[in-house]
PDB file of C-alpha atoms and ligand atoms in Angstrom:
ATOM      1  CA  UNK G   4      18.707   6.123  16.273  1.00  0.00           C
ATOM      2  CA  UNK G   5      21.794   5.991  18.539  1.00  0.00           C
ATOM      3  CA  UNK G   6      24.759   3.448  18.717  1.00  0.00           C
ATOM      4  CA  UNK G   7      23.384   0.366  20.446  1.00  0.00           C
ATOM      5  CA  UNK G   8      20.236   1.434  18.674  1.00  0.00           C
ATOM      6  CA  UNK G   9      16.852   0.847  20.257  1.00  0.00           C
ATOM      7  CA  UNK G  10      13.230   1.562  19.451  1.00  0.00           C
ATOM      8  CA  UNK G  11      11.779   2.044  22.938  1.00  0.00           C
ATOM      9  CA  UNK G  12       9.592   5.036  22.082  1.00  0.00           C
ATOM     10  CA  UNK G  13       8.595   6.936  18.980  1.00  0.00           C
ATOM     11  CA  UNK G  14      10.537   9.733  20.622  1.00  0.00           C
ATOM     12  CA  UNK G  15      13.749   7.736  19.916  1.00  0.00           C
ATOM     13  CA  UNK G  16      13.535   8.313  16.173  1.00  0.00           C
ATOM     14  CA  UNK G  17      13.908  11.622  14.335  1.00  0.00           C
ATOM     15  CA  UNK G  18      11.811  12.744  11.375  1.00  0.00           C
ATOM     16  CA  UNK G  19      14.839  12.213   9.107  1.00  0.00           C
ATOM     17  CA  UNK G  20      15.259   8.668  10.429  1.00  0.00           C
ATOM     18  CA  UNK G  21      11.571   7.944   9.811  1.00  0.00           C
ATOM     19  CA  UNK G  22      11.920   9.058   6.164  1.00  0.00           C
ATOM     20  CA  UNK G  23      15.145   7.015   5.783  1.00  0.00           C
ATOM     21  CA  UNK G  24      13.439   3.994   7.361  1.00  0.00           C
ATOM     22  CA  UNK G  25      10.603   4.232   4.850  1.00  0.00           C
ATOM     23  CA  UNK G  26      13.077   4.329   1.968  1.00  0.00           C
ATOM     24  CA  UNK G  27      14.649   1.168   3.385  1.00  0.00           C
ATOM     25  CA  UNK G  28      11.176  -0.421   3.621  1.00  0.00           C
ATOM     26  CA  UNK G  29      10.510   0.528  -0.036  1.00  0.00           C
ATOM     27  CA  UNK G  30      13.716  -1.270  -1.044  1.00  0.00           C
ATOM     28  CA  UNK G  31      12.894  -4.374   0.982  1.00  0.00           C
ATOM     29  CA  UNK G  32       9.352  -4.477  -0.401  1.00  0.00           C
ATOM     30  CA  UNK G  33      10.556  -4.022  -3.962  1.00  0.00           C
ATOM     31  CA  UNK G  34      13.068  -6.865  -3.486  1.00  0.00           C
ATOM     32  CA  UNK G  35      10.368  -9.116  -1.998  1.00  0.00           C
ATOM     33  CA  UNK G  36       7.895  -8.332  -4.805  1.00  0.00           C
ATOM     34  CA  UNK G  37      10.507  -9.161  -7.438  1.00  0.00           C
ATOM     35  CA  UNK G  38      11.410 -12.462  -5.752  1.00  0.00           C
ATOM     36  CA  UNK G  39      14.866 -11.261  -4.682  1.00  0.00           C
ATOM     37  CA  UNK G  40      16.213 -12.629  -1.400  1.00  0.00           C
ATOM     38  CA  UNK G  41      17.875 -10.060   0.847  1.00  0.00           C
ATOM     39  CA  UNK G  42      19.511 -11.502   3.967  1.00  0.00           C
ATOM     40  CA  UNK G  43      21.367  -8.817   5.967  1.00  0.00           C
ATOM     41  CA  UNK G  44      20.406 -10.605   9.228  1.00  0.00           C
ATOM     42  CA  UNK G  45      21.970 -13.950   8.266  1.00  0.00           C
ATOM     43  CA  UNK G  46      23.232 -15.620  11.462  1.00  0.00           C
ATOM     44  CA  UNK G  47      21.343 -13.209  13.759  1.00  0.00           C
ATOM     45  CA  UNK G  48      18.670 -14.158  16.279  1.00  0.00           C
ATOM     46  CA  UNK G  49      15.859 -12.036  17.733  1.00  0.00           C
ATOM     47  CA  UNK G  50      14.347 -12.998  21.100  1.00  0.00           C
ATOM     48  CA  UNK G  51      10.688 -12.019  21.452  1.00  0.00           C
ATOM     49  CA  UNK G  52       9.236 -11.764  24.959  1.00  0.00           C
ATOM     50  CA  UNK G  53       5.446 -11.706  25.301  1.00  0.00           C
ATOM     51  CA  UNK G  54       3.767 -10.702  28.549  1.00  0.00           C
ATOM     52  CA  UNK G  55       0.559 -10.034  26.576  1.00  0.00           C
ATOM     53  CA  UNK G  56      -1.008 -11.880  23.616  1.00  0.00           C
ATOM     54  CA  UNK G  57      -0.338 -10.975  19.995  1.00  0.00           C
ATOM     55  CA  UNK G  58      -1.215 -12.083  16.477  1.00  0.00           C
ATOM     56  CA  UNK G  59       0.261  -9.453  14.146  1.00  0.00           C
ATOM     57  CA  UNK G  60       3.347  -8.442  16.127  1.00  0.00           C
ATOM     58  CA  UNK G  61       4.372 -11.997  16.884  1.00  0.00           C
ATOM     59  CA  UNK G  62       3.894 -13.374  13.377  1.00  0.00           C
ATOM     60  CA  UNK G  63       5.242 -10.377  11.472  1.00  0.00           C
ATOM     61  CA  UNK G  64       8.459 -10.218  13.506  1.00  0.00           C
ATOM     62  CA  UNK G  65       8.929 -13.988  13.175  1.00  0.00           C
ATOM     63  CA  UNK G  66       8.365 -13.997   9.410  1.00  0.00           C
ATOM     64  CA  UNK G  67      10.392 -10.797   9.040  1.00  0.00           C
ATOM     65  CA  UNK G  68      13.442 -12.316  10.733  1.00  0.00           C
ATOM     66  CA  UNK G  69      13.107 -15.435   8.579  1.00  0.00           C
ATOM     67  CA  UNK G  70      12.865 -13.422   5.351  1.00  0.00           C
ATOM     68  CA  UNK G  71      15.960 -11.419   6.332  1.00  0.00           C
ATOM     69  CA  UNK G  72      17.971 -14.622   6.789  1.00  0.00           C
ATOM     70  CA  UNK G  73      17.838 -14.642  10.596  1.00  0.00           C
ATOM     71  CA  UNK G  74      16.009 -16.574  13.263  1.00  0.00           C
ATOM     72  CA  UNK G  75      13.701 -15.762  16.173  1.00  0.00           C
ATOM     73  CA  UNK G  76      12.730 -17.307  19.497  1.00  0.00           C
ATOM     74  CA  UNK G  77       9.293 -16.668  20.987  1.00  0.00           C
ATOM     75  CA  UNK G  78       9.356 -16.493  24.796  1.00  0.00           C
ATOM     76  CA  UNK G  79       6.051 -16.284  26.672  1.00  0.00           C
ATOM     77  CA  UNK G  80       6.572 -14.922  30.157  1.00  0.00           C
ATOM     78  CA  UNK G  81       5.273 -18.146  31.728  1.00  0.00           C
ATOM     79  CA  UNK G  82       7.944 -20.094  29.843  1.00  0.00           C
ATOM     80  CA  UNK G  83      10.914 -18.075  31.088  1.00  0.00           C
ATOM     81  CA  UNK G  84      12.111 -17.050  34.527  1.00  0.00           C
ATOM     82  CA  UNK G  85      10.784 -13.481  34.208  1.00  0.00           C
ATOM     83  CA  UNK G  86       7.403 -15.061  35.043  1.00  0.00           C
ATOM     84  CA  UNK G  87       8.924 -16.323  38.329  1.00  0.00           C
ATOM     85  CA  UNK G  88      10.517 -13.051  39.314  1.00  0.00           C
ATOM     86  CA  UNK G  89      13.911 -12.950  37.570  1.00  0.00           C
ATOM     87  CA  UNK G  90      14.651  -9.268  37.079  1.00  0.00           C
ATOM     88  CA  UNK G  91      14.514  -7.470  33.762  1.00  0.00           C
ATOM     89  CA  UNK G  92      18.113  -6.338  34.370  1.00  0.00           C
ATOM     90  CA  UNK G  93      19.399  -9.921  34.715  1.00  0.00           C
ATOM     91  CA  UNK G  94      17.258 -11.072  31.801  1.00  0.00           C
ATOM     92  CA  UNK G  95      18.780  -8.286  29.699  1.00  0.00           C
ATOM     93  CA  UNK G  96      22.336  -9.282  30.669  1.00  0.00           C
ATOM     94  CA  UNK G  97      21.718 -12.952  29.864  1.00  0.00           C
ATOM     95  CA  UNK G  98      19.872 -12.388  26.588  1.00  0.00           C
ATOM     96  CA  UNK G  99      22.732 -10.137  25.452  1.00  0.00           C
ATOM     97  CA  UNK G 100      25.055 -13.187  25.677  1.00  0.00           C
ATOM     98  CA  UNK G 101      22.845 -15.338  23.420  1.00  0.00           C
ATOM     99  CA  UNK G 102      20.951 -13.268  20.880  1.00  0.00           C
ATOM    100  CA  UNK G 103      21.406 -10.176  18.721  1.00  0.00           C
ATOM    101  CA  UNK G 104      18.229  -8.270  19.537  1.00  0.00           C
ATOM    102  CA  UNK G 105      15.135  -8.414  21.709  1.00  0.00           C
ATOM    103  CA  UNK G 106      11.555  -7.395  21.064  1.00  0.00           C
ATOM    104  CA  UNK G 107       9.252  -7.223  24.080  1.00  0.00           C
ATOM    105  CA  UNK G 108       5.472  -6.822  24.467  1.00  0.00           C
ATOM    106  CA  UNK G 109       4.609  -5.976  28.037  1.00  0.00           C
ATOM    107  CA  UNK G 110       2.433  -3.883  30.348  1.00  0.00           C
ATOM    108  CA  UNK G 111       5.029  -1.648  32.009  1.00  0.00           C
ATOM    109  CA  UNK G 112       7.247   0.578  29.826  1.00  0.00           C
ATOM    110  CA  UNK G 113       9.939   0.173  32.516  1.00  0.00           C
ATOM    111  CA  UNK G 114      10.449  -3.411  31.236  1.00  0.00           C
ATOM    112  CA  UNK G 115      11.479  -2.121  27.812  1.00  0.00           C
ATOM    113  CA  UNK G 116      13.609   0.665  29.278  1.00  0.00           C
ATOM    114  CA  UNK G 117      15.283  -1.862  31.611  1.00  0.00           C
ATOM    115  CA  UNK G 118      16.186  -4.215  28.779  1.00  0.00           C
ATOM    116  CA  UNK G 119      17.738  -1.298  26.888  1.00  0.00           C
ATOM    117  CA  UNK G 120      19.578  -0.012  29.965  1.00  0.00           C
ATOM    118  CA  UNK G 121      21.030  -3.277  31.261  1.00  0.00           C
ATOM    119  CA  UNK G 122      21.546  -5.197  28.012  1.00  0.00           C
ATOM    120  CA  UNK G 123      23.982  -4.583  25.185  1.00  0.00           C
ATOM    121  CA  UNK G 124      21.754  -5.473  22.227  1.00  0.00           C
ATOM    122  CA  UNK G 125      19.038  -3.526  20.371  1.00  0.00           C
ATOM    123  CA  UNK G 126      15.637  -3.485  22.095  1.00  0.00           C
ATOM    124  CA  UNK G 127      12.336  -3.002  20.284  1.00  0.00           C
ATOM    125  CA  UNK G 128       9.099  -1.998  21.982  1.00  0.00           C
ATOM    126  CA  UNK G 129       6.428  -4.376  20.659  1.00  0.00           C
ATOM    127  CA  UNK G 130       3.724  -2.567  22.726  1.00  0.00           C
ATOM    128  CA  UNK G 131       3.416  -1.403  26.303  1.00  0.00           C
ATOM    129  CA  UNK G 132       0.521   0.236  28.125  1.00  0.00           C
ATOM    130  CA  UNK G 133       2.117   3.569  27.177  1.00  0.00           C
ATOM    131  CA  UNK G 134       3.164   3.202  23.531  1.00  0.00           C
ATOM    132  CA  UNK G 135       3.043   1.105  20.366  1.00  0.00           C
ATOM    133  CA  UNK G 136       5.772   2.614  18.161  1.00  0.00           C
ATOM    134  CA  UNK G 137       6.065  -0.240  15.617  1.00  0.00           C
ATOM    135  CA  UNK G 138       2.335   0.030  14.938  1.00  0.00           C
ATOM    136  CA  UNK G 139       2.386   3.768  14.360  1.00  0.00           C
ATOM    137  CA  UNK G 140       5.487   3.616  12.139  1.00  0.00           C
ATOM    138  CA  UNK G 141       3.562   1.062  10.074  1.00  0.00           C
ATOM    139  CA  UNK G 142       0.516   3.321  10.013  1.00  0.00           C
ATOM    140  CA  UNK G 143       2.595   6.230   8.764  1.00  0.00           C
ATOM    141  CA  UNK G 144       4.088   4.027   6.037  1.00  0.00           C
ATOM    142  CA  UNK G 145       0.574   2.925   5.021  1.00  0.00           C
ATOM    143  CA  UNK G 146      -0.550   6.563   4.752  1.00  0.00           C
ATOM    144  CA  UNK G 147       2.563   7.332   2.711  1.00  0.00           C
ATOM    145  CA  UNK G 148       1.658   4.487   0.291  1.00  0.00           C
ATOM    146  CA  UNK G 149      -1.902   5.800  -0.055  1.00  0.00           C
ATOM    147  CA  UNK G 150      -1.086   9.504  -0.399  1.00  0.00           C
ATOM    148  CA  UNK G 151       1.997   9.767  -2.610  1.00  0.00           C
ATOM    149  CA  UNK G 152       1.008  13.302  -3.693  1.00  0.00           C
ATOM    150  CA  UNK G 153      -0.052  14.056  -7.243  1.00  0.00           C
ATOM    151  CA  UNK G 154      -3.763  14.961  -7.359  1.00  0.00           C
ATOM    152  CA  UNK G 155      -4.246  14.302  -3.630  1.00  0.00           C
ATOM    153  CA  UNK G 156      -2.275  15.605  -0.651  1.00  0.00           C
ATOM    154  CA  UNK G 157       1.284  14.495   0.124  1.00  0.00           C
ATOM    155  CA  UNK G 158       1.146  12.075   3.037  1.00  0.00           C
ATOM    156  CA  UNK G 159       2.667  14.540   5.492  1.00  0.00           C
ATOM    157  CA  UNK G 160      -0.044  17.100   4.561  1.00  0.00           C
ATOM    158  CA  UNK G 161      -2.936  14.725   5.314  1.00  0.00           C
ATOM    159  CA  UNK G 162      -5.419  15.568   8.029  1.00  0.00           C
ATOM    160  CA  UNK G 163      -5.391  12.607  10.406  1.00  0.00           C
ATOM    161  CA  UNK G 164      -8.220  12.040  12.877  1.00  0.00           C
ATOM    162  CA  UNK G 165      -7.899   9.527  15.690  1.00  0.00           C
ATOM    163  CA  UNK G 166     -11.279   8.691  17.234  1.00  0.00           C
ATOM    164  CA  UNK G 167     -11.539   6.619  20.396  1.00  0.00           C
ATOM    165  CA  UNK G 168      -9.494   5.587  23.381  1.00  0.00           C
ATOM    166  CA  UNK G 169      -6.510   7.773  24.348  1.00  0.00           C
ATOM    167  CA  UNK G 170      -4.446   4.592  24.604  1.00  0.00           C
ATOM    168  CA  UNK G 171      -0.902   3.483  23.770  1.00  0.00           C
ATOM    169  CA  UNK G 172      -1.525   3.795  20.021  1.00  0.00           C
ATOM    170  CA  UNK G 173      -2.932   7.317  20.462  1.00  0.00           C
ATOM    171  CA  UNK G 174       0.142   8.223  22.535  1.00  0.00           C
ATOM    172  CA  UNK G 175       2.541   7.044  19.831  1.00  0.00           C
ATOM    173  CA  UNK G 176       0.455   8.915  17.258  1.00  0.00           C
ATOM    174  CA  UNK G 177       0.812  12.133  19.238  1.00  0.00           C
ATOM    175  CA  UNK G 178       4.603  11.752  19.307  1.00  0.00           C
ATOM    176  CA  UNK G 179       4.692  10.906  15.596  1.00  0.00           C
ATOM    177  CA  UNK G 180       2.577  13.942  14.743  1.00  0.00           C
ATOM    178  CA  UNK G 181       4.844  16.195  16.811  1.00  0.00           C
ATOM    179  CA  UNK G 182       8.010  14.775  15.271  1.00  0.00           C
ATOM    180  CA  UNK G 183       6.870  14.820  11.667  1.00  0.00           C
ATOM    181  CA  UNK G 184       4.880  18.070  11.698  1.00  0.00           C
ATOM    182  CA  UNK G 185       1.550  16.399  10.920  1.00  0.00           C
ATOM    183  CA  UNK G 186      -2.020  17.685  11.180  1.00  0.00           C
ATOM    184  CA  UNK G 187      -3.413  15.388  13.841  1.00  0.00           C
ATOM    185  CA  UNK G 188      -6.713  15.567  15.660  1.00  0.00           C
ATOM    186  CA  UNK G 189      -7.472  13.309  18.612  1.00  0.00           C
ATOM    187  CA  UNK G 190     -11.050  12.859  19.828  1.00  0.00           C
ATOM    188  CA  UNK G 191     -11.210  10.768  22.995  1.00  0.00           C
ATOM    189  CA  UNK G 192     -13.839  10.618  25.749  1.00  0.00           C
ATOM    190  CA  UNK G 193     -13.046  12.860  28.706  1.00  0.00           C
ATOM    191  CA  UNK G 194     -12.650   9.747  30.872  1.00  0.00           C
ATOM    192  CA  UNK G 195     -10.106   8.152  28.503  1.00  0.00           C
ATOM    193  CA  UNK G 196      -7.597  10.833  27.489  1.00  0.00           C
ATOM    194  CA  UNK G 197      -4.101  10.314  26.134  1.00  0.00           C
ATOM    195  CA  UNK G 198      -1.180  10.338  28.573  1.00  0.00           C
ATOM    196  CA  UNK G 199      -0.624  13.920  29.860  1.00  0.00           C
ATOM    197  CA  UNK G 200       3.205  13.694  29.733  1.00  0.00           C
ATOM    198  CA  UNK G 201       3.025  12.519  26.140  1.00  0.00           C
ATOM    199  CA  UNK G 202       0.615  15.331  25.268  1.00  0.00           C
ATOM    200  CA  UNK G 203       3.086  17.846  26.734  1.00  0.00           C
ATOM    201  CA  UNK G 204       5.973  16.273  24.822  1.00  0.00           C
ATOM    202  CA  UNK G 205       3.974  16.201  21.572  1.00  0.00           C
ATOM    203  CA  UNK G 206       3.132  19.893  21.988  1.00  0.00           C
ATOM    204  CA  UNK G 207       6.836  20.714  22.557  1.00  0.00           C
ATOM    205  CA  UNK G 208       7.759  18.755  19.449  1.00  0.00           C
ATOM    206  CA  UNK G 209       4.986  20.501  17.513  1.00  0.00           C
ATOM    207  CA  UNK G 210       6.331  23.934  18.349  1.00  0.00           C
ATOM    208  CA  UNK G 211       9.592  22.942  16.617  1.00  0.00           C
ATOM    209  CA  UNK G 212       8.113  20.945  13.709  1.00  0.00           C
ATOM    210  CA  UNK G 213       5.033  23.064  12.957  1.00  0.00           C
ATOM    211  CA  UNK G 214       2.690  20.148  13.669  1.00  0.00           C
ATOM    212  CA  UNK G 215      -0.956  21.073  14.196  1.00  0.00           C
ATOM    213  CA  UNK G 216      -2.197  18.915  17.053  1.00  0.00           C
ATOM    214  CA  UNK G 217      -5.804  19.236  18.232  1.00  0.00           C
ATOM    215  CA  UNK G 218      -7.008  17.344  21.261  1.00  0.00           C
ATOM    216  CA  UNK G 219     -10.708  17.226  22.080  1.00  0.00           C
ATOM    217  CA  UNK G 220     -13.726  15.085  22.773  1.00  0.00           C
ATOM    218  CA  UNK G 221     -15.827  15.577  19.639  1.00  0.00           C
ATOM    219  CA  UNK G 222     -15.443  12.875  16.949  1.00  0.00           C
ATOM    220  CA  UNK G 223     -17.440  14.861  14.373  1.00  0.00           C
ATOM    221  CA  UNK G 224     -15.216  17.890  14.750  1.00  0.00           C
ATOM    222  CA  UNK G 225     -12.083  15.709  14.551  1.00  0.00           C
ATOM    223  CA  UNK G 226     -12.995  13.917  11.328  1.00  0.00           C
ATOM    224  CA  UNK G 227     -14.335  16.911   9.400  1.00  0.00           C
ATOM    225  CA  UNK G 228     -12.457  16.895   6.062  1.00  0.00           C
ATOM    226  CA  UNK G 229      -9.848  14.467   7.417  1.00  0.00           C
ATOM    227  CA  UNK G 230      -7.971  12.273   4.920  1.00  0.00           C
ATOM    228  CA  UNK G 231      -7.383   9.508   7.466  1.00  0.00           C
ATOM    229  CA  UNK G 232      -9.789   8.246  10.116  1.00  0.00           C
ATOM    230  CA  UNK G 233      -8.132   5.997  12.663  1.00  0.00           C
ATOM    231  CA  UNK G 234      -9.613   3.999  15.478  1.00  0.00           C
ATOM    232  CA  UNK G 235      -8.658   1.234  17.890  1.00  0.00           C
ATOM    233  CA  UNK G 236     -10.460  -1.013  20.329  1.00  0.00           C
ATOM    234  CA  UNK G 237     -12.039   0.602  23.384  1.00  0.00           C
ATOM    235  CA  UNK G 238     -10.803  -2.401  25.361  1.00  0.00           C
ATOM    236  CA  UNK G 239      -7.011  -2.511  25.271  1.00  0.00           C
ATOM    237  CA  UNK G 240      -5.415  -5.601  26.810  1.00  0.00           C
ATOM    238  CA  UNK G 241      -6.028  -5.350  30.547  1.00  0.00           C
ATOM    239  CA  UNK G 242      -9.076  -3.017  30.221  1.00  0.00           C
ATOM    240  CA  UNK G 243     -11.602  -5.801  29.519  1.00  0.00           C
ATOM    241  CA  UNK G 244     -12.795  -6.099  33.126  1.00  0.00           C
ATOM    242  CA  UNK G 245     -14.505  -2.688  33.315  1.00  0.00           C
ATOM    243  CA  UNK G 246     -16.641  -3.541  30.303  1.00  0.00           C
ATOM    244  CA  UNK G 247     -20.199  -2.130  30.891  1.00  0.00           C
ATOM    245  CA  UNK G 248     -19.045   1.206  32.353  1.00  0.00           C
ATOM    246  CA  UNK G 249     -16.399   1.656  29.738  1.00  0.00           C
ATOM    247  CA  UNK G 250     -18.729   0.907  26.822  1.00  0.00           C
ATOM    248  CA  UNK G 251     -21.165   3.658  27.854  1.00  0.00           C
ATOM    249  CA  UNK G 252     -18.375   6.241  27.965  1.00  0.00           C
ATOM    250  CA  UNK G 253     -17.556   5.618  24.292  1.00  0.00           C
ATOM    251  CA  UNK G 254     -21.056   6.396  23.025  1.00  0.00           C
ATOM    252  CA  UNK G 255     -20.761   8.531  19.867  1.00  0.00           C
ATOM    253  CA  UNK G 256     -17.182   7.441  19.174  1.00  0.00           C
ATOM    254  CA  UNK G 257     -17.994   4.607  16.746  1.00  0.00           C
ATOM    255  CA  UNK G 258     -16.485   4.909  13.266  1.00  0.00           C
ATOM    256  CA  UNK G 259     -19.554   4.294  11.082  1.00  0.00           C
ATOM    257  CA  UNK G 260     -20.854   5.525   7.718  1.00  0.00           C
ATOM    258  CA  UNK G 261     -22.318   8.649   9.331  1.00  0.00           C
ATOM    259  CA  UNK G 262     -18.976   9.707  10.757  1.00  0.00           C
ATOM    260  CA  UNK G 263     -17.109   8.728   7.595  1.00  0.00           C
ATOM    261  CA  UNK G 264     -19.443  10.959   5.538  1.00  0.00           C
ATOM    262  CA  UNK G 265     -18.041  14.029   7.326  1.00  0.00           C
ATOM    263  CA  UNK G 266     -14.476  13.291   6.215  1.00  0.00           C
ATOM    264  CA  UNK G 267     -12.843  13.952   2.854  1.00  0.00           C
ATOM    265  CA  UNK G 268     -14.627  11.794   0.213  1.00  0.00           C
ATOM    266  CA  UNK G 269     -11.291  10.012  -0.518  1.00  0.00           C
ATOM    267  CA  UNK G 270     -10.512   9.448   3.175  1.00  0.00           C
ATOM    268  CA  UNK G 271      -9.080   6.114   4.233  1.00  0.00           C
ATOM    269  CA  UNK G 272     -10.080   4.233   7.374  1.00  0.00           C
ATOM    270  CA  UNK G 273      -7.429   2.635   9.539  1.00  0.00           C
ATOM    271  CA  UNK G 274      -7.523   0.296  12.528  1.00  0.00           C
ATOM    272  CA  UNK G 275      -4.488  -1.372  14.073  1.00  0.00           C
ATOM    273  CA  UNK G 276      -6.504  -4.545  14.874  1.00  0.00           C
ATOM    274  CA  UNK G 277      -7.761  -6.624  16.554  1.00  0.00           C
ATOM    275  CA  UNK G 278     -11.134  -4.927  16.002  1.00  0.00           C
ATOM    276  CA  UNK G 279     -14.204  -5.318  18.140  1.00  0.00           C
ATOM    277  CA  UNK G 280     -16.590  -5.134  15.195  1.00  0.00           C
ATOM    278  CA  UNK G 281     -19.838  -3.373  16.064  1.00  0.00           C
ATOM    279  CA  UNK G 282     -18.184  -1.392  18.864  1.00  0.00           C
ATOM    280  CA  UNK G 283     -15.493   1.074  17.739  1.00  0.00           C
ATOM    281  CA  UNK G 284     -16.074   0.311  14.025  1.00  0.00           C
ATOM    282  CA  UNK G 285     -18.964  -1.108  12.020  1.00  0.00           C
ATOM    283  CA  UNK G 286     -18.622  -4.052   9.619  1.00  0.00           C
ATOM    284  CA  UNK G 287     -19.814  -1.780   6.829  1.00  0.00           C
ATOM    285  CA  UNK G 288     -16.886   0.616   7.280  1.00  0.00           C
ATOM    286  CA  UNK G 289     -14.263  -1.984   8.136  1.00  0.00           C
ATOM    287  CA  UNK G 290     -15.115  -4.059   5.052  1.00  0.00           C
ATOM    288  CA  UNK G 291     -15.938  -1.032   2.891  1.00  0.00           C
ATOM    289  CA  UNK G 292     -13.961   0.470  -0.015  1.00  0.00           C
ATOM    290  CA  UNK G 293     -12.274   3.145   2.112  1.00  0.00           C
ATOM    291  CA  UNK G 294     -10.855   0.688   4.624  1.00  0.00           C
ATOM    292  CA  UNK G 295      -7.130  -0.115   4.385  1.00  0.00           C
ATOM    293  CA  UNK G 296      -6.943  -2.152   7.574  1.00  0.00           C
ATOM    294  CA  UNK G 297      -5.579  -5.334   6.027  1.00  0.00           C
ATOM    295  CA  UNK G 298      -2.933  -3.500   3.977  1.00  0.00           C
ATOM    296  CA  UNK G 299      -2.020  -1.837   7.266  1.00  0.00           C
ATOM    297  CA  UNK G 300      -1.742  -5.257   8.925  1.00  0.00           C
ATOM    298  CA  UNK G 301       0.442  -6.544   6.070  1.00  0.00           C
ATOM    299  CA  UNK G 302       2.689  -3.522   6.388  1.00  0.00           C
ATOM    300  CA  UNK G 303       3.608  -4.564   9.927  1.00  0.00           C
ATOM    301  CA  UNK G 304       5.805  -7.166   8.230  1.00  0.00           C
ATOM    302  CA  UNK G 305       7.475  -4.782   5.797  1.00  0.00           C
ATOM    303  CA  UNK G 306       8.060  -1.922   8.232  1.00  0.00           C
ATOM    304  CA  UNK G 307       9.375  -4.188  10.975  1.00  0.00           C
ATOM    305  CA  UNK G 308      11.800  -5.722   8.487  1.00  0.00           C
ATOM    306  CA  UNK G 309      13.070  -2.189   7.931  1.00  0.00           C
ATOM    307  CA  UNK G 310      13.350  -1.592  11.677  1.00  0.00           C
ATOM    308  CA  UNK G 311      15.176  -4.901  12.196  1.00  0.00           C
ATOM    309  CA  UNK G 312      17.668  -4.103   9.434  1.00  0.00           C
ATOM    310  CA  UNK G 313      18.295  -0.587  10.752  1.00  0.00           C
ATOM    311  CA  UNK G 314      18.822  -1.825  14.318  1.00  0.00           C
ATOM    312  CA  UNK G 315      20.483  -5.210  13.889  1.00  0.00           C
ATOM    313  CA  UNK G 316      22.285  -5.505  10.538  1.00  0.00           C
ATOM    314  CA  UNK G 317      26.075  -5.187  10.443  1.00  0.00           C
ATOM    315  CA  UNK G 318      25.658  -3.746   6.952  1.00  0.00           C
ATOM    316  CA  UNK G 319      22.098  -2.531   6.270  1.00  0.00           C
ATOM    317  CA  UNK G 320      22.978  -2.124   2.560  1.00  0.00           C
ATOM    318  CA  UNK G 321      23.981  -5.795   2.145  1.00  0.00           C
ATOM    319  CA  UNK G 322      22.207  -7.341  -0.828  1.00  0.00           C
ATOM    320  CA  UNK G 323      20.033  -4.276  -1.417  1.00  0.00           C
ATOM    321  CA  UNK G 324      21.406  -3.243  -4.822  1.00  0.00           C
TER     322      UNK G 324
HETATM  323  N1   CP L 404      -1.907  -4.361  16.239  1.00  0.00           N
HETATM  324  C1   CP L 404      -1.246  -5.275  16.954  1.00  0.00           C
HETATM  325  O1   CP L 404      -0.238  -5.006  17.641  1.00  0.00           O
HETATM  326  O2   CP L 404      -1.728  -6.548  16.794  1.00  0.00           O
HETATM  327  P1   CP L 404      -1.401  -7.756  17.759  1.00  0.00           P
HETATM  328  O3   CP L 404      -1.890  -7.379  19.139  1.00  0.00           O
HETATM  329  O4   CP L 404      -2.155  -8.921  17.197  1.00  0.00           O
HETATM  330  O5   CP L 404       0.083  -7.985  17.757  1.00  0.00           O
END
């Protein structure tokens, strides 16, 4: 990450920085589990702007800042002047005078880019219509926890199958796969593909990293012998209106016991939540022994603490050893 460091896109972070981030997260988690308080963000404040709803992102960033000794302010767009037309550029300039970092969840990626361009504090993308980098960094960390090597594959050797909407999470997954040289298979309906610019970028990254990225429309082909099966709602925020048409286009894309049976017997099932149970995933699979969805949700806290320390701490090592 660069000097005022931001996390606008998964493309902002190198493979080496991802591995270093995960080592930082290991340290923070170890400290937390042993009851040790680590406060490298003492005296720092994170502003969090929400133009869309959130459970996990909102709470995990808030608790994360608190655990790191800092503070956070939650700003819904209808509570601040952005909702009445104040520009992102002016908002960025003003926030930079008050707080030490800003996390934003919004529709348009230009909002996040604008905060980074016109402000002078770190900016974190807490989800846009294009990407969800904090989620996918957490997902990678969760896979790393589950596949430490030994008798199974190392986490970077896992076959990862994403089944469902080619949405913001799928886009960030494509970039992550390209960066880290992963084996990643995306099965999305023809009508709901991933972003074409991101696909091109992921393929460019893959030619340098050796990643094996497959993009198709057949869930069964994607999950065959996969170690990770990933899905997300077919109704991302803003897509709810087109419900009946949309639902029919996702026929055959449900993660259920039949699909799971085609994967590696030790495969894990992931979902970034919130789930629409009975649509993209069945109760049986989501609550079954191969599901790691709630560990994944918990890891939002730990990984975001790592991101906050890397981006906002004066001394990221403070109190670590
Ligand atoms: N996965 C995720 O970002 O959850 P929230 O929408 O609840 O923040």
